[in-house]
Amino acid sequence: MSKQTLSFQAEVAQLLKLVTHSLYSNPDIFLRELVSNASDACDKLRFEGLNNAALYEEAPNLDVRVSFDKAAKTITITDNGIGLSQQDAVEHLGTIAKSGTRDFMSKLSGDQKNDAQLIGQFGVGFYSGFIVADKITVESRRAGLPLAEGVRWSSAGTGDFEVETMERAERGTSVILHLKDDASEYLNTWKLKSIISKYSDHISLPILMKKEAWKEGENDQPGEMAMTDEWETVNQAAALWTRAKKDITPEQYDEFYKQISYDSQAPLASTHNRVEGSTEYTQLLFIPAKAPMDLFNRDKAAGVKLYVKRVFIMDDAQALLPTYLRFVKGVVDSSDLPLNVSRELLQESRAVKAIREGCTKRILSMIEDLAANEPEKFASFYAEFGAVLKEGLGEDFANRERLGMLLRFASSTTDSTSVGFADYKARMKEGQDAIYYITADTQAAGKNSPQLEIFRKKGIEVLLMTDRVDEWALNYLHEFDGTPLQSVAKGAVDLGKLQDEDEKKAAEEAQTQFKPMLDRLKDVLKDKATDVRATTRLVDSPACLVVQDGDMSTQLARMLKQAGQSAPEVKPILEINAQHPLVRKLEGSAHFDDLAHILFDQALLAEGGLPDDPAAYVKRVNALLL
Ligand code: ADP
């Protein structure tokens, strides 16, 4: 290929403009990004080399070398990884592929200062080089290609780049940064070393730099430091998770998390263990501080990377965790899986099943630990991930009890989402034999719902369930620690021992006394309600709607319909408060039918629903107001 000049993809040009023209809050990150690319290139060689040893070309020891030339004002980062073919160079160094970079681009605000800060947190891969360089040259040869098929790529980071063929003896890539005038501080061993140890210590490959030594001074003058030709390893060069916990600082864990997750914040919690026994593996797992935007997409990529005996196998190894723990990030390194394991094989592997169970248990213990010892962190975890955790009730039967213990709700007596079933049980009234809850669209709607009136009157706490998944999830949890869960909007109200004899008697009497009226209501509302009955559940309201025990609540049916999903037609039961003046007024009223419809529609409104025919409702009310 003779020399060609090509244009960057529009997004790259935009990104480069930002990288080169902004103030950089943290220019050091260029090295982190380039070393990380070099390390990825070595991982790729290792992986392809499993099936094709010839790719190693007699140079089996993989490493990354960082050097600089003070006179030429260049820094060079060289790896002997997979390398780039000519086509790779055009495609990969001219477009944006990386999800992290795309993520970054989507967060740009247009405000230079903000955006520049974002670069520091995210890093934008290869293009970070232009933070410190006004020209970058890449020389590379893909492993296995003839020496004559190397490639030289270069660009000043403006609109275009050049590529040409070159001869290159060594496999792999050299990235040569021609430093800007104001970046000469990086032409310094100590400076580069300190950046490497800050950001790239955990990289599993050795990162080498030329050793410096004191040169003897002349004429009794003190000597100075000078570079020798000897390379030395300047990082720990052991994958972070293979090191002993005690040798890893919290900062190193955080930095590792940020690199694998593209998150700019430190994680909320982490766990690092070596599991021994019939299946052996190391797990290093993190709970992020904030939920990603696509948390509720159940098909979203999982966050755990799989390694087998330190060899990187795949990102997003979905089989390693249940779907409801899709927010967890980290690494699992197994010594029991074959190196050529495929996604399909993973699904069936017994070792994977054991790893999955082990990781799930670990994460649940981590969350339990937060709940027990770090209430603030737990509250923040729950606000971010509580709703997905609930999916586990339907997905992970083996851990249902443990998950149940972790759930928190607001209640009729507590505003914050902090009441667990165990707290609730401890506060139950003498004689109370169920955990009562109500599902509602919002906390306020739940709290003010007519169905709660009798519970309020009797001082019985009711849990408010306002997450979309609550009702679905509770289908899988019928009881907690031997106490049944009972929706206050389903079935007949049965307060058991909490109801006194007089109340029971009054209710029965009402049922017979008002039978003619109830029958008439039933007839008028036959298209809307399956039944009409008198209730003791209401205190101040004239009426409310309930459904039969096994039925879907009216809220859930409404929510599903709004979301465009199919939902069974739920025809509720209208319960009326026979003591209420409005109900009394019904008897003998000339507007019986209209009042009956208004009673029903208002009960629907009270729980956040809408009458089937709002205009008819308005007409009826207006007719009465006149
Ligand atoms: P990312 O590495 O996250 O995909 P970059 O913008 O940093 O994004 O790099 C783009 C692509 O260029 C990489 O995906 C990789 O294919 C290629 N690349 C970058 N550096 C190297 C390298 N040192 N060796 C081989 N390929 C590289």
XYZ file of C-alpha atoms and ligand atoms in Angstrom:
653
model
C 0.000 0.000 0.000
C 1.471 3.317 -0.965
C 0.817 6.285 1.233
C -2.859 7.176 1.513
C -4.597 10.024 3.282
C -7.974 9.167 4.740
C -10.547 11.084 6.737
C -11.670 10.243 10.246
C -15.241 9.199 10.848
C -17.230 12.327 11.772
C -17.580 11.290 15.428
C -13.827 10.806 15.745
C -13.177 14.239 14.299
C -15.603 15.696 16.816
C -13.981 13.803 19.649
C -10.485 14.830 18.585
C -11.458 18.452 18.520
C -12.589 18.146 22.086
C -9.494 16.231 23.173
C -7.097 18.712 21.588
C -8.869 21.969 22.352
C -10.116 21.512 25.880
C -8.516 22.097 29.200
C -7.630 18.708 30.564
C -8.398 18.093 34.154
C -6.196 15.041 34.110
C -3.792 14.642 31.178
C -2.025 11.688 32.872
C -4.741 9.338 31.725
C -3.304 9.118 28.192
C -0.803 6.576 29.465
C -3.425 4.527 31.265
C -5.421 4.284 28.047
C -2.515 3.356 25.801
C -1.136 0.798 28.244
C -4.589 -0.700 28.557
C -4.842 -1.023 24.750
C -1.413 -2.651 24.692
C -2.481 -5.097 27.355
C -5.711 -5.900 25.481
C -3.638 -6.569 22.365
C -1.555 -9.078 24.356
C -4.711 -10.708 25.744
C -5.955 -11.098 22.189
C -2.730 -12.729 21.100
C -2.883 -15.117 24.030
C -6.430 -16.036 23.130
C -5.801 -16.545 19.414
C -2.565 -18.292 20.261
C -4.491 -21.045 22.043
C -5.396 -22.466 18.664
C -2.497 -21.143 16.662
C 0.817 -21.214 18.491
C 2.638 -19.980 15.378
C 1.348 -16.473 16.123
C 3.942 -16.171 18.875
C 6.706 -16.081 16.273
C 9.371 -17.266 18.736
C 8.661 -14.390 21.089
C 6.528 -16.025 23.758
C 6.991 -13.456 26.513
C 4.415 -10.751 26.262
C 5.155 -7.312 27.638
C 4.597 -3.602 27.238
C 7.529 -1.208 26.989
C 7.357 2.478 27.726
C 10.277 4.667 26.701
C 10.990 8.273 25.860
C 13.463 10.302 23.870
C 14.185 13.669 25.378
C 15.821 15.107 22.298
C 13.101 14.008 19.893
C 10.381 14.793 22.464
C 8.646 11.475 21.992
C 7.153 8.817 24.210
C 6.793 5.337 22.754
C 4.515 2.595 24.040
C 5.348 -0.751 22.475
C 3.603 -4.076 22.892
C 4.239 -7.457 21.315
C 0.561 -8.378 21.215
C -1.689 -9.168 18.303
C -0.760 -6.057 16.286
C -2.716 -4.326 13.547
C -3.016 -5.247 9.900
C -3.197 -2.381 7.421
C -6.932 -2.754 7.261
C -7.194 -2.924 11.075
C -5.304 0.344 11.337
C -7.663 2.098 8.938
C -10.755 0.678 10.569
C -9.840 0.716 14.245
C -7.909 3.945 14.407
C -10.324 5.907 12.251
C -13.650 5.048 13.844
C -15.120 4.652 17.287
C -15.806 1.109 18.347
C -15.427 1.068 22.079
C -18.568 1.098 24.131
C -16.858 3.204 26.772
C -16.035 5.864 24.215
C -19.539 5.821 22.823
C -20.876 6.144 26.346
C -18.607 9.084 26.851
C -19.785 10.732 23.641
C -23.404 10.379 24.684
C -22.680 12.231 27.913
C -21.062 15.248 26.319
C -22.816 18.448 27.255
C -21.196 20.852 24.824
C -19.755 22.738 27.764
C -15.996 22.515 27.355
C -15.111 22.499 30.992
C -17.569 19.766 31.879
C -16.651 17.700 28.904
C -12.963 18.012 29.603
C -13.548 16.690 33.089
C -15.434 13.774 31.638
C -12.438 12.826 29.507
C -10.399 12.546 32.659
C -12.868 10.167 34.212
C -13.672 8.085 31.175
C -10.624 8.175 29.015
C -11.309 7.874 25.337
C -8.981 5.060 24.442
C -6.411 5.580 21.757
C -7.455 9.165 21.067
C -6.378 10.212 24.580
C -2.890 10.319 23.100
C -3.775 13.648 21.531
C -4.124 15.191 24.975
C -0.338 15.378 25.140
C 0.728 14.850 21.525
C 0.301 16.980 18.449
C 1.188 14.051 16.253
C 0.916 10.299 16.778
C 2.627 7.653 14.727
C 1.592 4.032 15.057
C 3.822 1.312 13.657
C 2.487 -2.197 13.764
C 2.446 -5.662 12.281
C -0.229 -8.193 12.925
C 0.996 -11.483 14.391
C 1.485 -14.073 11.677
C 1.738 -11.624 8.752
C 4.935 -11.377 6.648
C 7.457 -8.786 7.837
C 6.780 -6.680 4.750
C 3.149 -6.247 5.697
C 3.556 -3.875 8.563
C 1.700 -0.600 8.667
C 2.573 2.956 9.592
C -0.339 5.159 10.605
C 0.072 8.787 11.501
C -2.068 11.769 12.241
C -1.916 15.231 13.713
C -5.318 14.648 15.250
C -7.117 16.977 12.909
C -9.457 15.792 10.168
C -7.393 13.047 8.571
C -4.711 10.416 8.971
C -2.135 8.756 6.724
C -1.418 5.054 6.291
C 1.319 3.285 4.405
C 2.988 -0.081 4.260
C 6.226 -0.557 6.173
C 8.532 -3.391 6.963
C 8.500 -4.323 10.618
C 10.447 -7.148 12.191
C 8.691 -7.227 15.541
C 5.160 -8.410 15.971
C 2.847 -5.958 17.693
C 2.442 -2.236 17.953
C 4.426 0.878 18.806
C 2.525 4.049 19.524
C 4.833 7.053 19.219
C 3.596 10.268 20.759
C 5.213 13.471 19.477
C 4.680 15.619 22.509
C 3.265 19.103 22.475
C 5.619 21.768 23.797
C 3.744 22.047 27.067
C 3.875 18.305 27.725
C 7.615 17.907 28.202
C 7.113 17.096 31.873
C 6.311 13.559 30.681
C 9.863 13.108 29.376
C 10.825 11.881 32.797
C 11.228 8.384 34.171
C 9.896 9.197 37.603
C 6.787 10.882 36.228
C 5.923 8.015 33.881
C 6.615 5.417 36.566
C 4.331 7.124 39.015
C 1.486 7.251 36.483
C 1.956 3.582 35.689
C 1.890 2.596 39.317
C -1.204 4.680 39.896
C -3.271 3.405 37.000
C -1.712 0.321 35.529
C -0.266 -1.556 38.456
C -2.814 -4.355 38.211
C -2.261 -4.995 34.498
C -1.282 -8.642 34.385
C 1.599 -8.100 31.981
C 4.974 -6.699 32.894
C 5.310 -3.055 31.943
C 8.962 -2.332 31.293
C 10.952 0.876 31.366
C 14.643 1.508 30.859
C 16.547 1.515 34.100
C 18.271 4.678 35.195
C 21.564 4.786 37.007
C 23.831 7.411 38.512
C 26.524 8.377 36.109
C 29.809 9.265 37.604
C 30.502 12.951 37.419
C 33.664 14.341 35.938
C 36.282 16.274 37.922
C 34.673 15.442 41.252
C 31.398 17.001 40.164
C 28.267 15.131 41.293
C 26.976 12.806 38.564
C 23.478 12.718 37.181
C 20.835 10.100 36.473
C 21.059 8.623 33.029
C 19.201 5.973 31.183
C 20.824 2.576 30.759
C 19.940 -0.042 28.151
C 18.544 -2.388 30.731
C 14.773 -2.848 31.002
C 13.084 -3.273 34.366
C 9.526 -4.116 35.312
C 7.787 -1.139 36.870
C 4.381 -2.586 37.767
C 3.299 -5.492 39.927
C 2.485 -7.410 36.755
C 0.057 -9.742 38.437
C -3.622 -9.574 37.623
C -5.177 -7.797 40.584
C -7.462 -10.666 41.507
C -4.567 -13.122 41.717
C -2.908 -11.078 44.434
C -3.542 -11.530 48.121
C -6.267 -9.299 49.504
C -3.956 -7.863 52.117
C -1.616 -6.589 49.417
C -4.298 -4.639 47.601
C -5.279 -1.139 48.691
C -8.856 0.149 48.476
C -7.644 2.630 45.830
C -6.321 -0.207 43.696
C -9.646 -2.005 43.892
C -11.450 1.186 42.944
C -9.149 1.873 40.037
C -9.565 -1.684 38.776
C -13.323 -1.402 39.019
C -13.324 1.835 37.049
C -11.271 0.267 34.305
C -13.464 -2.772 33.838
C -16.777 -0.980 34.230
C -16.145 2.369 32.488
C -17.755 3.869 35.565
C -16.350 7.147 36.784
C -17.402 6.588 40.402
C -15.920 4.216 42.912
C -18.012 1.102 43.581
C -20.353 0.861 46.541
C -18.991 -2.478 47.697
C -16.701 -5.238 46.572
C -15.879 -8.828 47.406
C -12.740 -10.741 46.533
C -12.367 -14.423 47.278
C -10.590 -17.491 46.234
C -13.040 -20.380 46.311
C -11.640 -23.828 46.818
C -13.292 -27.209 46.763
C -14.782 -29.223 43.962
C -14.816 -26.163 41.705
C -11.973 -23.717 42.094
C -12.170 -20.129 41.050
C -11.434 -16.584 42.083
C -14.168 -14.002 42.182
C -13.697 -10.269 42.328
C -17.128 -8.702 42.223
C -18.357 -5.127 42.599
C -21.667 -3.447 43.260
C -21.685 -0.080 41.470
C -22.764 3.043 43.312
C -25.242 4.075 40.633
C -27.567 2.133 38.397
C -26.924 2.338 34.649
C -29.598 3.883 32.451
C -30.506 0.543 30.947
C -30.853 -1.289 34.260
C -34.306 -2.525 33.410
C -33.327 -4.011 30.114
C -33.149 -7.684 31.019
C -31.219 -8.447 27.826
C -28.491 -6.005 28.689
C -24.983 -7.369 28.746
C -23.939 -8.843 32.062
C -20.963 -7.245 33.724
C -18.740 -10.159 34.612
C -15.652 -11.042 32.630
C -14.557 -14.637 32.461
C -10.911 -15.674 32.638
C -9.654 -19.210 32.570
C -6.287 -19.681 34.260
C -5.589 -15.927 33.860
C -6.387 -15.991 30.163
C -9.118 -13.608 29.198
C -11.962 -15.560 27.591
C -14.956 -13.271 27.305
C -16.712 -10.142 28.448
C -20.295 -10.243 29.634
C -20.336 -13.875 30.649
C -24.057 -14.029 31.246
C -24.048 -17.579 32.513
C -22.039 -16.575 35.571
C -24.842 -14.705 37.314
C -28.629 -14.774 37.345
C -30.315 -12.006 35.355
C -31.506 -10.134 38.422
C -27.888 -9.526 39.438
C -27.039 -7.995 36.058
C -25.805 -4.815 37.761
C -22.811 -6.591 39.304
C -19.413 -6.032 37.655
C -16.254 -7.988 38.051
C -14.080 -10.889 37.124
C -14.285 -14.628 37.593
C -11.132 -16.618 36.947
C -11.654 -20.366 36.870
C -9.145 -23.144 36.715
C -11.720 -25.826 35.947
C -12.992 -24.679 32.577
C -11.339 -25.528 29.279
C -9.603 -22.607 27.602
C -11.663 -23.006 24.474
C -14.957 -22.730 26.329
C -17.749 -21.184 24.260
C -20.886 -19.352 25.351
C -22.961 -22.414 24.513
C -20.723 -24.649 26.546
C -20.931 -22.270 29.466
C -24.681 -22.712 29.660
C -24.305 -26.432 30.191
C -21.195 -26.632 32.295
C -21.474 -28.003 35.805
C -18.540 -25.946 36.952
C -20.305 -22.832 35.687
C -23.409 -23.784 37.613
C -21.334 -24.054 40.781
C -19.630 -20.730 40.064
C -22.977 -19.084 39.449
C -24.367 -20.349 42.736
C -21.220 -19.325 44.562
C -21.203 -15.824 43.082
C -24.896 -15.348 43.810
C -24.423 -16.329 47.450
C -21.450 -14.021 47.734
C -23.324 -11.048 46.378
C -26.292 -11.696 48.617
C -23.981 -11.857 51.635
C -22.397 -8.631 50.529
C -25.817 -6.964 50.418
C -26.811 -8.519 53.746
C -23.657 -7.171 55.210
C -24.510 -3.656 54.017
C -28.002 -4.020 55.465
C -26.658 -5.112 58.831
C -23.657 -2.839 59.177
C -23.844 0.076 56.788
C -27.426 1.293 56.735
C -26.673 4.380 54.645
C -24.913 2.425 51.962
C -27.656 -0.135 52.028
C -30.319 2.554 51.567
C -28.413 3.918 48.617
C -27.995 0.421 47.166
C -31.675 -0.245 47.610
C -32.738 2.996 45.964
C -30.635 2.127 42.927
C -31.105 -1.622 42.634
C -33.970 -2.655 44.926
C -36.407 -3.044 42.066
C -34.209 -5.489 40.131
C -33.426 -7.424 43.261
C -37.147 -8.166 43.523
C -37.030 -9.909 40.163
C -35.022 -12.523 41.993
C -38.124 -13.727 43.847
C -39.415 -15.106 40.569
C -36.057 -16.145 39.214
C -34.030 -17.611 42.006
C -36.192 -19.905 44.104
C -33.274 -21.235 46.099
C -32.549 -17.785 47.526
C -36.117 -16.563 47.904
C -35.990 -16.368 51.693
C -32.758 -14.435 51.677
C -34.097 -12.051 49.077
C -37.287 -11.617 51.075
C -35.185 -10.550 54.061
C -33.526 -7.857 51.958
C -36.668 -6.202 50.653
C -37.706 -2.825 52.028
C -40.896 -0.853 51.612
C -42.513 2.331 52.751
C -45.539 1.788 54.960
C -48.636 3.538 56.184
C -46.632 4.615 59.212
C -43.158 5.183 57.705
C -42.414 7.374 54.714
C -38.961 6.152 53.848
C -38.485 2.901 51.973
C -37.009 1.238 55.002
C -39.430 -1.319 56.387
C -38.385 -4.927 55.967
C -40.737 -7.836 56.561
C -38.842 -8.659 59.722
C -39.268 -5.102 61.087
C -42.913 -5.263 60.188
C -43.391 -8.558 61.957
C -41.719 -7.300 65.068
C -44.247 -4.449 65.184
C -47.345 -6.526 64.449
C -50.277 -6.061 66.759
C -51.323 -8.675 69.243
C -53.637 -11.035 67.395
C -52.561 -9.889 63.919
C -51.902 -12.902 61.755
C -50.975 -11.482 58.356
C -48.529 -9.009 56.823
C -50.765 -6.473 55.111
C -49.768 -4.594 52.000
C -51.285 -2.497 49.282
C -50.043 -1.999 45.737
C -50.459 1.493 44.333
C -49.053 3.757 41.636
C -47.506 6.140 44.122
C -46.777 6.241 47.813
C -49.381 8.969 48.347
C -52.048 7.035 46.460
C -51.333 3.962 48.554
C -51.305 5.811 51.819
C -54.578 7.623 51.168
C -56.346 4.689 49.650
C -59.842 4.016 51.077
C -58.885 0.371 51.495
C -56.549 1.420 54.276
C -59.126 3.199 56.387
C -59.958 0.402 58.778
C -56.269 -0.420 59.163
C -55.532 3.160 60.047
C -58.368 3.241 62.503
C -57.094 0.157 64.213
C -53.480 1.264 64.061
C -52.359 -1.615 61.865
C -49.344 -0.921 59.686
C -49.741 -1.605 55.961
C -46.781 -1.898 53.589
C -46.978 0.340 50.521
C -45.790 -1.316 47.342
C -45.194 1.171 44.604
C -42.598 -0.464 42.354
C -43.873 -1.821 39.083
C -42.470 -5.246 39.807
C -43.908 -5.500 43.318
C -47.121 -7.292 42.588
C -45.500 -9.650 40.123
C -42.681 -10.357 42.556
C -45.035 -10.944 45.488
C -46.783 -13.616 43.458
C -43.742 -15.668 44.324
C -43.645 -14.819 47.990
C -46.803 -15.880 49.753
C -45.454 -15.696 53.241
C -42.533 -14.460 55.199
C -41.157 -16.523 58.049
C -44.466 -18.344 58.470
C -46.705 -15.253 58.279
C -48.891 -14.949 55.183
C -48.755 -11.831 53.051
C -52.173 -10.356 52.407
C -53.119 -7.582 50.013
C -55.657 -5.237 51.583
C -57.205 -4.725 48.162
C -57.890 -8.363 47.501
C -60.582 -10.621 48.906
C -62.910 -9.826 51.763
C -61.341 -7.924 54.618
C -60.597 -10.364 57.366
C -58.850 -8.853 60.305
C -59.302 -12.066 62.231
C -58.848 -11.526 65.924
C -58.312 -7.813 65.422
C -61.944 -7.315 64.572
C -64.270 -7.230 67.549
C -67.490 -9.144 67.753
C -69.672 -6.042 67.502
C -68.067 -5.024 64.241
C -68.530 -8.486 62.796
C -72.134 -8.512 63.793
C -72.782 -5.066 62.383
C -71.272 -6.157 59.076
C -73.432 -9.246 58.875
C -76.497 -7.240 59.727
C -75.649 -4.647 57.121
C -75.357 -7.390 54.552
C -78.958 -8.540 55.224
C -80.432 -5.153 55.971
C -79.114 -3.611 52.791
C -79.619 -6.652 50.608
C -82.315 -5.080 48.428
C -80.122 -2.040 47.788
C -77.024 -4.146 47.137
C -78.974 -6.259 44.668
C -80.167 -3.165 42.909
C -76.641 -1.748 42.711
C -75.389 -5.040 41.380
C -77.957 -4.910 38.650
C -77.209 -1.290 37.655
C -73.441 -1.901 37.683
C -73.491 -5.371 36.196
C -71.194 -4.331 33.355
C -68.628 -2.817 35.696
C -68.549 -4.896 38.876
C -68.672 -8.637 39.519
C -70.280 -8.089 42.872
C -71.417 -5.364 45.237
C -71.192 -5.947 48.973
C -71.168 -4.140 52.279
C -67.831 -3.906 54.027
C -66.274 -3.033 57.356
C -63.084 -1.958 55.619
C -64.204 1.641 55.104
C -64.428 4.377 57.677
C -64.647 7.742 55.867
C -65.134 6.757 52.256
C -68.426 5.613 50.789
C -67.004 2.905 48.550
C -63.904 1.186 47.259
C -62.914 -1.454 44.742
C -61.301 -4.777 45.536
C -60.540 -7.877 43.506
C -60.835 -11.539 44.284
C -57.912 -13.147 46.071
C -56.201 -14.743 43.075
C -56.895 -11.885 40.638
C -54.509 -9.318 39.304
C -54.930 -5.967 41.038
C -56.601 -3.199 39.090
C -53.379 -1.133 39.345
C -51.242 -3.808 37.766
C -53.768 -4.417 35.001
C -53.809 -0.677 34.336
C -50.025 -0.454 34.337
C -49.678 -3.327 31.900
C -52.215 -1.775 29.567
C -50.438 1.568 29.698
C -47.226 -0.224 28.797
C -48.995 -1.703 25.789
C -48.978 -5.223 27.179
C -51.907 -7.569 27.373
C -53.648 -7.802 30.714
C -56.672 -9.823 31.731
C -59.900 -7.847 32.031
C -60.317 -7.444 35.813
C -63.840 -6.774 36.884
C -63.581 -5.630 40.468
C -65.954 -5.964 43.381
C -67.536 -2.745 44.628
C -67.554 -2.608 48.401
C -69.694 -0.011 50.091
C -69.723 1.558 53.486
C -73.319 1.145 54.618
C -72.839 3.775 57.326
C -71.832 6.500 54.908
C -74.404 9.322 54.374
C -73.984 9.131 50.616
C -74.866 5.463 50.639
C -77.785 6.195 52.911
C -78.919 8.805 50.441
C -78.990 6.210 47.690
C -81.983 4.483 49.177
C -85.085 5.973 47.717
C -83.166 8.482 45.585
C -84.712 9.440 42.266
C -81.169 9.388 40.804
C -80.301 5.904 42.009
C -78.683 4.749 38.755
C -76.576 7.875 38.291
C -75.441 7.822 41.915
C -74.523 4.174 41.594
C -72.290 4.906 38.609
C -70.760 7.900 40.357
C -70.027 5.778 43.418
C -68.236 3.235 41.261
C -66.296 5.761 39.176
C -65.195 7.674 42.264
C -63.916 4.505 43.850
C -61.873 4.032 40.693
C -60.592 7.616 40.802
C -59.645 7.244 44.452
C -57.161 4.518 43.595
C -55.635 6.408 40.692
C -57.710 4.904 37.888
C -59.927 6.613 35.336
C -63.609 5.928 34.641
C -64.129 4.012 31.389
C -66.173 6.908 30.103
C -64.892 10.072 31.813
C -67.302 12.328 29.894
C -70.300 10.369 31.115
C -68.969 10.643 34.661
C -68.636 14.429 34.390
C -72.128 14.702 32.942
C -73.608 12.726 35.807
C -71.850 14.755 38.475
C -72.822 18.019 36.801
C -76.441 16.951 36.618
C -76.379 16.510 40.398
C -74.619 19.812 40.991
C -77.230 21.806 39.113
P -10.850 0.267 22.544
O -9.447 -0.182 22.767
O -11.558 0.480 23.816
O -11.632 -0.599 21.612
P -9.539 2.513 21.311
O -10.027 3.754 20.654
O -8.584 2.690 22.417
O -10.798 1.715 21.815
O -8.878 1.604 20.224
C -9.561 1.273 19.057
C -9.112 -0.041 18.501
O -7.785 0.048 17.987
C -9.033 -1.169 19.503
O -10.269 -1.784 19.689
C -8.045 -2.114 18.853
O -8.696 -2.919 17.889
C -7.120 -1.168 18.144
N -5.906 -0.923 18.935
C -5.622 0.124 19.720
N -4.413 -0.017 20.297
C -3.928 -1.199 19.870
C -2.710 -1.936 20.107
N -1.754 -1.473 20.918
N -2.579 -3.125 19.468
C -3.523 -3.607 18.657
N -4.676 -2.975 18.411
C -4.879 -1.782 19.000
